[in-house]
mmCIF file of C-alpha atoms in Angstrom:
data_model
loop_
_atom_site.group_PDB
_atom_site.id
_atom_site.type_symbol
_atom_site.label_atom_id
_atom_site.label_comp_id
_atom_site.label_asym_id
_atom_site.label_seq_id
_atom_site.Cartn_x
_atom_site.Cartn_y
_atom_site.Cartn_z
ATOM 1 C CA MET A 1 -62.883 -9.974 12.378
ATOM 2 C CA LYS A 2 -60.774 -13.077 11.878
ATOM 3 C CA SER A 3 -59.952 -11.912 8.384
ATOM 4 C CA GLU A 4 -58.810 -8.492 9.662
ATOM 5 C CA LEU A 5 -56.663 -10.109 12.358
ATOM 6 C CA GLY A 6 -55.156 -12.445 9.797
ATOM 7 C CA ASN A 7 -54.288 -9.512 7.540
ATOM 8 C CA ARG A 8 -52.576 -7.707 10.401
ATOM 9 C CA VAL A 9 -50.506 -10.777 11.263
ATOM 10 C CA ALA A 10 -49.539 -11.172 7.620
ATOM 11 C CA VAL A 11 -48.405 -7.548 7.444
ATOM 12 C CA ILE A 12 -46.334 -7.950 10.624
ATOM 13 C CA VAL A 13 -44.709 -11.156 9.319
ATOM 14 C CA ILE A 14 -43.882 -9.563 5.968
ATOM 15 C CA THR A 15 -42.411 -6.492 7.708
ATOM 16 C CA LEU A 16 -40.243 -8.628 9.993
ATOM 17 C CA CYS A 17 -39.041 -10.714 7.068
ATOM 18 C CA SER A 18 -38.133 -7.553 5.167
ATOM 19 C CA VAL A 19 -36.159 -6.152 8.111
ATOM 20 C CA LEU A 20 -34.307 -9.436 8.631
ATOM 21 C CA ALA A 21 -33.520 -9.696 4.944
ATOM 22 C CA TRP A 22 -32.159 -6.143 4.930
ATOM 23 C CA ALA A 23 -30.023 -6.771 8.001
ATOM 24 C CA THR A 24 -28.701 -10.043 6.646
ATOM 25 C CA SER A 25 -27.899 -8.423 3.309
ATOM 26 C CA ASN A 26 -25.937 -5.638 4.956
ATOM 27 C CA ASN A 27 -24.025 -8.033 7.203
ATOM 28 C CA VAL A 28 -23.081 -10.199 4.256
ATOM 29 C CA ARG A 29 -21.848 -7.149 2.369
ATOM 30 C CA ALA A 30 -19.629 -6.062 5.245
ATOM 31 C CA ASP A 31 -18.299 -9.515 6.066
ATOM 32 C CA ASN A 32 -17.730 -10.660 2.496
ATOM 33 C CA ARG A 33 -16.516 -7.494 0.817
ATOM 34 C CA MET A 34 -13.062 -8.191 -0.587
ATOM 35 C CA VAL A 35 -10.258 -6.594 1.397
ATOM 36 C CA LYS A 36 -7.538 -5.210 -0.856
ATOM 37 C CA ILE A 37 -4.048 -5.565 0.622
ATOM 38 C CA VAL A 38 -0.834 -4.198 -0.898
ATOM 39 C CA MET A 39 2.526 -5.527 0.279
ATOM 40 C CA ILE A 40 5.202 -2.936 -0.397
ATOM 41 C CA GLY A 41 8.803 -3.955 0.122
ATOM 42 C CA ASP A 42 12.144 -4.804 -1.423
ATOM 43 C CA SER A 43 13.461 -8.061 -2.873
ATOM 44 C CA LEU A 44 12.203 -10.077 0.097
ATOM 45 C CA THR A 45 8.699 -9.109 -1.013
ATOM 46 C CA GLU A 46 9.351 -9.179 -4.746
ATOM 47 C CA GLY A 47 10.771 -12.688 -4.411
ATOM 48 C CA LYS A 48 13.608 -14.554 -6.102
ATOM 49 C CA VAL A 49 11.421 -17.553 -6.942
ATOM 50 C CA PRO A 50 8.628 -18.230 -9.473
ATOM 51 C CA GLU A 51 5.731 -15.827 -8.986
ATOM 52 C CA ILE A 52 3.398 -18.455 -7.556
ATOM 53 C CA ASP A 53 5.859 -19.094 -4.701
ATOM 54 C CA ARG A 54 6.324 -15.475 -3.679
ATOM 55 C CA ILE A 55 5.111 -14.217 -0.295
ATOM 56 C CA PRO A 56 2.104 -12.110 -1.456
ATOM 57 C CA ILE A 57 0.713 -14.918 -3.643
ATOM 58 C CA GLN A 58 1.240 -17.552 -0.957
ATOM 59 C CA LEU A 59 -0.314 -15.231 1.592
ATOM 60 C CA GLU A 60 -3.417 -14.754 -0.546
ATOM 61 C CA PHE A 61 -3.711 -18.536 -1.020
ATOM 62 C CA ALA A 62 -3.421 -19.130 2.734
ATOM 63 C CA LEU A 63 -5.990 -16.459 3.609
ATOM 64 C CA LYS A 64 -8.499 -17.693 1.047
ATOM 65 C CA ALA A 65 -8.052 -21.235 2.360
ATOM 66 C CA LYS A 66 -9.259 -19.865 5.711
ATOM 67 C CA GLY A 67 -12.316 -18.299 4.118
ATOM 68 C CA GLN A 68 -11.049 -14.734 3.847
ATOM 69 C CA SER A 69 -12.148 -12.640 0.876
ATOM 70 C CA VAL A 70 -8.914 -10.834 0.030
ATOM 71 C CA SER A 71 -6.526 -9.838 -2.706
ATOM 72 C CA VAL A 72 -2.828 -9.345 -1.995
ATOM 73 C CA THR A 73 -0.815 -7.282 -4.471
ATOM 74 C CA ASN A 74 2.954 -7.675 -4.735
ATOM 75 C CA ALA A 75 4.514 -4.203 -4.713
ATOM 76 C CA GLY A 76 8.033 -5.372 -3.953
ATOM 77 C CA VAL A 77 10.991 -4.025 -5.921
ATOM 78 C CA GLY A 78 14.457 -5.499 -5.536
ATOM 79 C CA GLY A 79 16.998 -3.018 -4.228
ATOM 80 C CA ASP A 80 14.401 -0.603 -2.908
ATOM 81 C CA SER A 81 15.352 1.411 0.125
ATOM 82 C CA ALA A 82 12.643 2.839 2.351
ATOM 83 C CA ALA A 83 13.169 6.186 0.621
ATOM 84 C CA LYS A 84 12.578 4.657 -2.813
ATOM 85 C CA GLY A 85 9.465 2.948 -1.473
ATOM 86 C CA LEU A 86 8.201 6.330 -0.278
ATOM 87 C CA ALA A 87 8.794 7.819 -3.731
ATOM 88 C CA ARG A 88 6.488 5.292 -5.392
ATOM 89 C CA LEU A 89 3.983 4.915 -2.553
ATOM 90 C CA ASN A 90 1.021 6.774 -4.045
ATOM 91 C CA ARG A 91 1.460 4.979 -7.349
ATOM 92 C CA VAL A 92 1.305 1.466 -5.925
ATOM 93 C CA VAL A 93 -0.967 2.071 -2.933
ATOM 94 C CA THR A 94 -4.072 3.578 -4.472
ATOM 95 C CA ASP A 95 -6.924 5.067 -2.456
ATOM 96 C CA ASP A 96 -9.057 1.936 -2.813
ATOM 97 C CA THR A 97 -6.478 -0.008 -0.795
ATOM 98 C CA ASP A 98 -7.781 -1.290 2.545
ATOM 99 C CA ALA A 99 -4.522 -2.406 4.153
ATOM 100 C CA VAL A 100 -0.768 -2.262 3.614
ATOM 101 C CA ILE A 101 1.945 -4.666 4.681
ATOM 102 C CA LEU A 102 4.957 -2.362 4.987
ATOM 103 C CA ALA A 103 8.081 -4.478 4.603
ATOM 104 C CA LEU A 104 10.839 -2.013 3.741
ATOM 105 C CA GLY A 105 14.164 -1.655 5.533
ATOM 106 C CA TRP A 106 16.007 -4.899 4.785
ATOM 107 C CA TRP A 107 17.940 -3.358 1.897
ATOM 108 C CA ASP A 108 18.789 -0.341 4.058
ATOM 109 C CA MET A 109 20.097 -2.624 6.762
ATOM 110 C CA VAL A 110 22.286 -4.884 4.635
ATOM 111 C CA ARG A 111 23.745 -1.852 2.820
ATOM 112 C CA GLY A 112 24.681 -0.200 6.088
ATOM 113 C CA LEU A 113 22.421 2.840 5.846
ATOM 114 C CA ASP A 114 21.889 5.031 8.892
ATOM 115 C CA PRO A 115 18.709 3.767 10.640
ATOM 116 C CA ASN A 116 17.680 7.395 11.166
ATOM 117 C CA VAL A 117 17.457 7.835 7.389
ATOM 118 C CA THR A 118 15.293 4.727 7.134
ATOM 119 C CA GLN A 119 13.156 5.921 10.039
ATOM 120 C CA THR A 120 12.470 9.264 8.335
ATOM 121 C CA ALA A 121 11.262 7.554 5.158
ATOM 122 C CA LEU A 122 9.142 4.978 6.984
ATOM 123 C CA ALA A 123 7.581 7.678 9.150
ATOM 124 C CA ALA A 124 6.603 9.610 6.014
ATOM 125 C CA ILE A 125 5.000 6.446 4.600
ATOM 126 C CA LEU A 126 3.082 5.865 7.831
ATOM 127 C CA ASP A 127 1.930 9.496 7.910
ATOM 128 C CA ASN A 128 0.628 9.108 4.357
ATOM 129 C CA LEU A 129 -1.262 5.894 5.092
ATOM 130 C CA GLU A 130 -2.661 7.198 8.363
ATOM 131 C CA ALA A 131 -4.036 10.266 6.594
ATOM 132 C CA ARG A 132 -5.752 7.994 4.071
ATOM 133 C CA LYS A 133 -7.124 5.731 6.845
ATOM 134 C CA ILE A 134 -5.386 2.650 5.455
ATOM 135 C CA ALA A 135 -4.669 -0.085 8.010
ATOM 136 C CA VAL A 136 -0.990 -0.980 8.341
ATOM 137 C CA LEU A 137 1.157 -3.898 9.415
ATOM 138 C CA LEU A 138 4.737 -2.742 9.881
ATOM 139 C CA CYS A 139 7.277 -5.531 9.431
ATOM 140 C CA GLY A 140 10.727 -5.261 10.931
ATOM 141 C CA VAL A 141 13.590 -7.375 9.661
ATOM 142 C CA ARG A 142 16.750 -9.055 10.857
ATOM 143 C CA ALA A 143 19.912 -9.440 8.844
ATOM 144 C CA HIS A 144 23.413 -10.858 9.204
ATOM 145 C CA THR A 145 25.559 -7.901 8.168
ATOM 146 C CA ASN A 146 29.135 -6.708 8.483
ATOM 147 C CA PHE A 147 28.086 -3.659 10.470
ATOM 148 C CA GLY A 148 27.935 -5.192 13.941
ATOM 149 C CA ASP A 149 25.328 -5.911 16.588
ATOM 150 C CA GLU A 150 24.750 -2.244 17.402
ATOM 151 C CA HIS A 151 23.638 -1.606 13.835
ATOM 152 C CA GLU A 152 21.104 -4.440 14.049
ATOM 153 C CA LYS A 153 19.878 -3.297 17.460
ATOM 154 C CA ALA A 154 19.427 0.257 16.198
ATOM 155 C CA PHE A 155 17.208 -0.981 13.363
ATOM 156 C CA ALA A 156 15.198 -3.203 15.712
ATOM 157 C CA ALA A 157 14.611 -0.260 18.062
ATOM 158 C CA MET A 158 13.685 1.974 15.118
ATOM 159 C CA PHE A 159 11.029 -0.436 13.830
ATOM 160 C CA ALA A 160 9.557 -0.980 17.300
ATOM 161 C CA GLY A 161 9.529 2.741 18.025
ATOM 162 C CA LEU A 162 7.606 3.515 14.847
ATOM 163 C CA SER A 163 5.025 0.826 15.586
ATOM 164 C CA HIS A 164 4.335 2.362 19.009
ATOM 165 C CA LYS A 165 4.245 5.926 17.726
ATOM 166 C CA TYR A 166 1.732 5.148 14.981
ATOM 167 C CA ASN A 167 -0.160 2.403 16.844
ATOM 168 C CA VAL A 168 0.065 0.009 13.905
ATOM 169 C CA LEU A 169 0.268 -3.754 13.962
ATOM 170 C CA PHE A 170 3.867 -4.921 14.177
ATOM 171 C CA PHE A 171 5.814 -8.047 13.281
ATOM 172 C CA PRO A 172 9.391 -7.625 14.577
ATOM 173 C CA ALA A 173 11.217 -9.643 11.891
ATOM 174 C CA ILE A 174 9.461 -10.790 8.746
ATOM 175 C CA ASN A 175 12.364 -13.096 7.867
ATOM 176 C CA GLU A 176 12.671 -14.658 11.337
ATOM 177 C CA ALA A 177 11.549 -18.091 10.118
ATOM 178 C CA VAL A 178 14.348 -18.391 7.559
ATOM 179 C CA LEU A 179 17.239 -16.341 8.848
ATOM 180 C CA ASP A 180 19.109 -19.174 10.555
ATOM 181 C CA ASN A 181 17.909 -22.051 8.356
ATOM 182 C CA ALA A 182 19.987 -22.655 5.219
ATOM 183 C CA GLU A 183 17.405 -25.111 3.868
ATOM 184 C CA LEU A 184 14.884 -22.290 3.582
ATOM 185 C CA LYS A 185 17.198 -19.951 1.668
ATOM 186 C CA ALA A 186 17.917 -19.482 -2.014
ATOM 187 C CA VAL A 187 21.361 -20.229 -3.428
ATOM 188 C CA ASP A 188 22.496 -16.667 -2.694
ATOM 189 C CA GLY A 189 22.072 -17.332 1.025
ATOM 190 C CA LEU A 190 20.106 -14.114 1.478
ATOM 191 C CA HIS A 191 16.622 -14.539 0.050
ATOM 192 C CA PRO A 192 14.061 -17.187 1.011
ATOM 193 C CA ASN A 193 13.423 -20.044 -1.388
ATOM 194 C CA ALA A 194 9.890 -21.306 -2.079
ATOM 195 C CA ALA A 195 9.810 -23.314 1.157
ATOM 196 C CA GLY A 196 11.169 -20.315 3.020
ATOM 197 C CA ASN A 197 8.400 -18.061 1.744
ATOM 198 C CA LYS A 198 5.810 -20.583 2.878
ATOM 199 C CA ALA A 199 7.443 -20.675 6.311
ATOM 200 C CA ILE A 200 7.284 -16.886 6.486
ATOM 201 C CA VAL A 201 3.610 -16.877 5.502
ATOM 202 C CA ALA A 202 2.760 -19.498 8.118
ATOM 203 C CA GLN A 203 4.456 -17.409 10.802
ATOM 204 C CA ILE A 204 2.890 -14.058 9.946
ATOM 205 C CA LEU A 205 -0.583 -15.324 9.013
ATOM 206 C CA PRO A 206 -2.263 -14.642 12.414
ATOM 207 C CA THR A 207 -1.001 -11.057 12.331
ATOM 208 C CA ILE A 208 -2.312 -10.616 8.781
ATOM 209 C CA GLU A 209 -5.730 -11.839 9.936
ATOM 210 C CA ALA A 210 -5.642 -9.184 12.659
ATOM 211 C CA LEU A 211 -4.804 -6.633 9.959
ATOM 212 C CA ILE A 212 -7.848 -7.718 7.951
ATOM 213 C CA ASP A 213 -10.042 -7.261 11.023
ATOM 214 C CA ARG A 214 -8.784 -3.693 11.321
ATOM 215 C CA ALA A 215 -9.234 -3.015 7.611
ATOM 216 C CA ARG A 216 -12.606 -4.592 6.941
ATOM 217 C CA PRO A 217 -15.323 -1.939 6.724
ATOM 218 C CA THR A 218 -18.415 -2.030 8.917
ATOM 219 C CA ASP A 219 -21.984 -1.871 7.641
ATOM 220 C CA ARG A 220 -22.026 1.815 8.585
ATOM 221 C CA ASP A 221 -18.933 2.437 6.425
ATOM 222 C CA LEU A 222 -20.549 0.694 3.466
ATOM 223 C CA ASN A 223 -23.828 2.557 3.843
ATOM 224 C CA ALA A 224 -21.909 5.843 3.852
ATOM 225 C CA LEU A 225 -20.445 5.124 0.417
ATOM 226 C CA PRO A 226 -21.997 7.110 -2.453
ATOM 227 C CA LYS A 227 -24.641 5.192 -4.384
ATOM 228 C CA ARG A 228 -23.724 4.152 -7.918
#
C-alpha cells in the first residue's frame, strides 16, 4: 500500500515538474526572443559620425545595457525625403521585422517641401506597416529653416495628427536634445555629433522600451509559428 502511494506521489511530482518546466521554457522564449528593430530615416539616422557613434548603434548598446535582447538596424539614407523612404520601405523593412522607428521628414522640412506631400508618404508607410502588424514609433522633428514658423507648425501638426490616426507611439521631435545646443552639433551646424547622438538616445530610450513592449511576441504568438 505504501509502495503504491509512493508511486502515485512520484508520478504527481514528475507531472508537476514537467508542466513547470514547459511553462518556464515558453516564458523564457517569449521574454528573451530577440526583437528586430529597423530605424528608417534620413541623414539624422544615417549619421555624420563614425558608425559606432550613430543613433541606431548607440541605441542598441543602451538597450542591451538594460538587459533587452534587441538588434537595431540603421536604414538611414542622407537626403531621403519621406517619399524616397516609402520607395525603399519593403526592401529595408523585411517581414521578420518586429518594430520600426520611423524618422523621416527632416529633409522635407529643411528643403521647404509641402507638409501635405510628406504626410501622404508617411501615411502610406504607416498603412504598409500596420498591414504587416509591425509596431511603430513615429518620430517628429524640429528644424531651424528659412520658411517661417507656420511651416514648422504645419509639420508639427502633421506628425501629431498621423500618430493619433494610426495609434502609434510618438516622439514629437527626435532632435530636440541637440537643436539649440551647438556643442552637440557637427561642424555643419545641422547634424548631431557623437555626443549629440548619445543625448538623443538618452532622451528617446524610454519610448523605445515602450515600443519593444508592443513588439515583443507573447507565448501564444510563438506557439502559433510553424514548426521547423
